[in-house]
Coordinates of C-alpha atoms in Angstrom, one line a residue:
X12 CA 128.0 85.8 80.0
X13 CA 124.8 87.3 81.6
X14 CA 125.0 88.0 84.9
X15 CA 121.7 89.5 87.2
X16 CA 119.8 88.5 90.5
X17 CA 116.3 88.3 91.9
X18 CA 114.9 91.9 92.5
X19 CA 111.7 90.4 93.2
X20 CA 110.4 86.7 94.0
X21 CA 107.0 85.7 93.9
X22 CA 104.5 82.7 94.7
X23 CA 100.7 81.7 94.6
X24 CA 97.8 79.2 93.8
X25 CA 94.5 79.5 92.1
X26 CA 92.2 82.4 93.1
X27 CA 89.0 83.5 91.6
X28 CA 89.9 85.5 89.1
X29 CA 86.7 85.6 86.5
X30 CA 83.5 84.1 86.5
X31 CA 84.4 80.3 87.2
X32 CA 87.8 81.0 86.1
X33 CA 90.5 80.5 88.8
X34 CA 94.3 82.0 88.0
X35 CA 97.8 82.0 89.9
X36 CA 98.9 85.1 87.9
X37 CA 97.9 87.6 91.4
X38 CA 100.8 86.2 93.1
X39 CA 102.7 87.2 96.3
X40 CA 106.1 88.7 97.0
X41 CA 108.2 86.0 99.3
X42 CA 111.2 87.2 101.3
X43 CA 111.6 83.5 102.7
X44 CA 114.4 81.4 101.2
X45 CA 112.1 79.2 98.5
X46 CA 113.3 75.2 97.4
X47 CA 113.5 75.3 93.5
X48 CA 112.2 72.2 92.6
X49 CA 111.6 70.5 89.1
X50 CA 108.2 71.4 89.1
X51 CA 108.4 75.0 90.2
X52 CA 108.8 76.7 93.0
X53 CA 108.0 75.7 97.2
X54 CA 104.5 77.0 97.7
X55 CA 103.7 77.9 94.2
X56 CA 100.7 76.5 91.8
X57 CA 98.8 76.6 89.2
X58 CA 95.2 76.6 88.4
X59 CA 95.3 75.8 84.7
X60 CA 97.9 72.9 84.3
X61 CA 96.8 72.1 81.0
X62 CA 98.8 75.2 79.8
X63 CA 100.7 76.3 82.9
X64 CA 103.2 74.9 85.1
X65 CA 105.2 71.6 84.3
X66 CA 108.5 71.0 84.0
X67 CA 109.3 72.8 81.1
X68 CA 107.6 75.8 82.7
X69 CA 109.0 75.2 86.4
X70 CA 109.8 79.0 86.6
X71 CA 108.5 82.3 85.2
X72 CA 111.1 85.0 85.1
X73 CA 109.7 88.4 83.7
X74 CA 112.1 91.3 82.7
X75 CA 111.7 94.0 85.0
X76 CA 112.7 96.9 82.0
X77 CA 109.3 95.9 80.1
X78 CA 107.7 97.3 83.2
X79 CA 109.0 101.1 81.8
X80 CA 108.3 99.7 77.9
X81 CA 104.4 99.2 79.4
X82 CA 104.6 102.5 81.0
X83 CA 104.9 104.1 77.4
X84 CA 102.7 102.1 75.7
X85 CA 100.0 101.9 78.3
X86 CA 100.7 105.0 80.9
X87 CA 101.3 105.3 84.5
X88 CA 98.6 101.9 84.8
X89 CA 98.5 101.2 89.0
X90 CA 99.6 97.4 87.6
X91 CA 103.0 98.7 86.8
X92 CA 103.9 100.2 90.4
X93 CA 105.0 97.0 91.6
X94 CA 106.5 93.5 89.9
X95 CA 104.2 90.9 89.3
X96 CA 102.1 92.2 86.9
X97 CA 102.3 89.3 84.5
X98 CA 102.2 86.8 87.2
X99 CA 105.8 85.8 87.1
X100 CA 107.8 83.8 89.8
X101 CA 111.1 86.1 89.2
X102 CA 111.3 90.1 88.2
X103 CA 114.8 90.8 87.2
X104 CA 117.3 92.5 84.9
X105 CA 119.1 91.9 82.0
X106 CA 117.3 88.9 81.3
X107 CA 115.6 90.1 78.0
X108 CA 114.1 87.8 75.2
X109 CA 116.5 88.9 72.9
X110 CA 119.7 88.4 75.1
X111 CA 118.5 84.6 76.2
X112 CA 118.7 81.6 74.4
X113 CA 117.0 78.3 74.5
X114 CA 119.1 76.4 76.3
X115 CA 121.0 79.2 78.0
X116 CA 122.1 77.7 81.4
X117 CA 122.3 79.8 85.2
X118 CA 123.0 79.0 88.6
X119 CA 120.5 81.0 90.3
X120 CA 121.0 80.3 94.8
X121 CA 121.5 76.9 94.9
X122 CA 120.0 76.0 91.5
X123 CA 120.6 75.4 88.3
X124 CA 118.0 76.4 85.7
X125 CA 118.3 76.3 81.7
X126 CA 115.8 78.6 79.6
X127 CA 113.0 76.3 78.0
X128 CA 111.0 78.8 75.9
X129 CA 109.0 81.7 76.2
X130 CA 105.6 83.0 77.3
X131 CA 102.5 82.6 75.0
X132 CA 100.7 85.9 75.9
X133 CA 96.6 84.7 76.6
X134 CA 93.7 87.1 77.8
X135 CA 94.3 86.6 81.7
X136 CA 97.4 89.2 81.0
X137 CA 94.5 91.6 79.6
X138 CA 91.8 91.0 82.3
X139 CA 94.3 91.2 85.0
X140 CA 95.3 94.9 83.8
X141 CA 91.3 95.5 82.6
X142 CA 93.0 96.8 79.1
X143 CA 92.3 95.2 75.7
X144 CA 95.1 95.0 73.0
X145 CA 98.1 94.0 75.4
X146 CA 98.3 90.7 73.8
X147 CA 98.7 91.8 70.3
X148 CA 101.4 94.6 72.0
X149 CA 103.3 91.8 73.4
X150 CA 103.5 89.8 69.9
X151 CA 104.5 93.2 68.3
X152 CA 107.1 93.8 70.8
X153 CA 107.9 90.6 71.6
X154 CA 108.5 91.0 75.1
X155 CA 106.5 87.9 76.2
X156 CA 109.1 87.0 79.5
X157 CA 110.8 83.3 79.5
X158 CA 110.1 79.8 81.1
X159 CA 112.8 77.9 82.5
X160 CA 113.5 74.1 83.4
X161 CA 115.1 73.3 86.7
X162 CA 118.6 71.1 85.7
X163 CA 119.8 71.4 89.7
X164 CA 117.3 71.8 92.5
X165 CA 118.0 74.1 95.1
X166 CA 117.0 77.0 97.3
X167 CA 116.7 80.3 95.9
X168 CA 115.6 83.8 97.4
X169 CA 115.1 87.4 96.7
X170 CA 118.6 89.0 96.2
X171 CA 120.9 85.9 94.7
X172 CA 122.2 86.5 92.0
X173 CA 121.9 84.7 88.5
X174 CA 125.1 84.2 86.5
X175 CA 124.7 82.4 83.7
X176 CA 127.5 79.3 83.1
X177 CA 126.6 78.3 79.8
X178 CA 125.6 79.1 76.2
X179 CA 124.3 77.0 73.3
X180 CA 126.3 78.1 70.1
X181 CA 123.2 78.1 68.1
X182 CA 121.5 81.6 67.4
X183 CA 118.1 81.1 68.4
X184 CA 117.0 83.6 70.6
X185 CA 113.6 83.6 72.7
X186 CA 113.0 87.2 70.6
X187 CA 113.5 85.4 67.6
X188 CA 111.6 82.0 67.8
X189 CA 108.9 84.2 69.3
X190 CA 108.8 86.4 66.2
X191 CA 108.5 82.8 64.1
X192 CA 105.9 81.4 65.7
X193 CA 103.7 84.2 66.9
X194 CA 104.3 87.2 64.9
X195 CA 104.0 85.7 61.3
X196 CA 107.8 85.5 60.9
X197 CA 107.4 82.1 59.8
X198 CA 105.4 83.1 56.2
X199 CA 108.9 84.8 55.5
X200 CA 111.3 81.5 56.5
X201 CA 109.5 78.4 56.6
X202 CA 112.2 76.5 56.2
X203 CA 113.3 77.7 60.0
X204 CA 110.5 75.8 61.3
X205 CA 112.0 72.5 60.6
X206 CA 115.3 73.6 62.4
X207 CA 113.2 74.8 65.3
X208 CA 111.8 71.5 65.8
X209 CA 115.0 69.7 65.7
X210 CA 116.5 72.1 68.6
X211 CA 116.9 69.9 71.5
X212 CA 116.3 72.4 74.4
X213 CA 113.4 74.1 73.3
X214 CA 110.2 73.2 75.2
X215 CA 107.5 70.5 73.5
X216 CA 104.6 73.3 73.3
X217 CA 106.6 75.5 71.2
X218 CA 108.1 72.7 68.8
X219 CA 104.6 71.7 68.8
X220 CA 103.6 75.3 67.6
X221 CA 105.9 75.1 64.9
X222 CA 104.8 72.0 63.7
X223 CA 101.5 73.7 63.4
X224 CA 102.5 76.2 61.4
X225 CA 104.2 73.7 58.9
X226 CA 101.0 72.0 57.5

């Protein structure tokens, strides 16, 4: 079982962030004990709810090793010195993409939260750093980060741990249904998409995506 905690915990709203375009992603480090609820965290929102936020993407955990993997793709980029680059809620760990599962389960404080998909990387990532390309570098690599759902509400803050207390026996990592949906992996295996569509835990927009990709 997987086992971290919260190096880093981070809220925010919408704030100008280009042209007319408002983003959440600039978000702030909290050292205050934070409720967990099912829509996200206590004084967290976003500006974009058409394709942020919800329950299915209550909380944005980012794994803090890609920080090092950006540093040799990218350089020593003033982004990188601090967590919160990709405008996550939770910088941590040993919580990579190709560790998790859909439907992986962790008490994190006081909560309980179960992995619902991953990230779909978009341009704010690229505007925020002021670098072209880092979109097509995250479907390469696949390290997009991972969305969870809250099963258990409850306060959470920087320092608990995360332990995780269940796993799916199914094999679909958040690395792999990343590589199917975004990465072209799904000219190669068709046939997963249907299987992808029938897996319970995994988040509407992403069985949505595959269903896409089917016609």
């Amino acid at each position: 079982m997987i086992k971290s905690k919260i190096s880093h915990l981070f809220i925010g709203g919408p704030r100008p962030f280009r042209g007319d375009t408002y983003s959440s992603m600039r978000r702030e480090e909290s050292a205050a004990p934070l409720l967990l609820a099912k829509m996200g965290l206590e004084g967290d929102s976003c500006a974009d709810t058409e394709n942020h936020g919800g329950a299915d993407k209550a909380l944005h955990l980012y794994p803090y090793e890609h920080y090092d993997l950006w540093r040799s793709l990218i350089g020593d980029h003033p982004m990188l010195d601090t967590a919160c680059a990709f405008g996550e809620n939770i910088s941590a760990r040993n919580m990579v993409e190709d560790k998790i599962k859909v439907g992986d389960q962790f008490i994190i404080g006081d909560a309980m939260i179960e992995c619902s998909h991953g990230r779909q990387p978009c341009w704010k990532i690229e505007h925020n750093f002021g670098l072209k390309n880092m979109v097509s570098s995250i479907i390469k690599h696949g390290h997009c980060g991972l969305y969870f759902r809250v099963l258990e509400e409850g306060v959470i803050q920087q320092g608990d741990i995360i332990e995780q207390v269940y796993s799916p026996e199914h094999y679909w990592t958040i690395s792999k249904i990343f590589s199917l949906l975004f990465a072209g992996g799904h000219k190669a295996n068709p046939e997963q998409l249907e299987e992808l569509i029938a897996l319970e835990p995994l988040a509407e927009a992403w069985k949505s995506r595959a269903k896409s990709l089917m016609i």
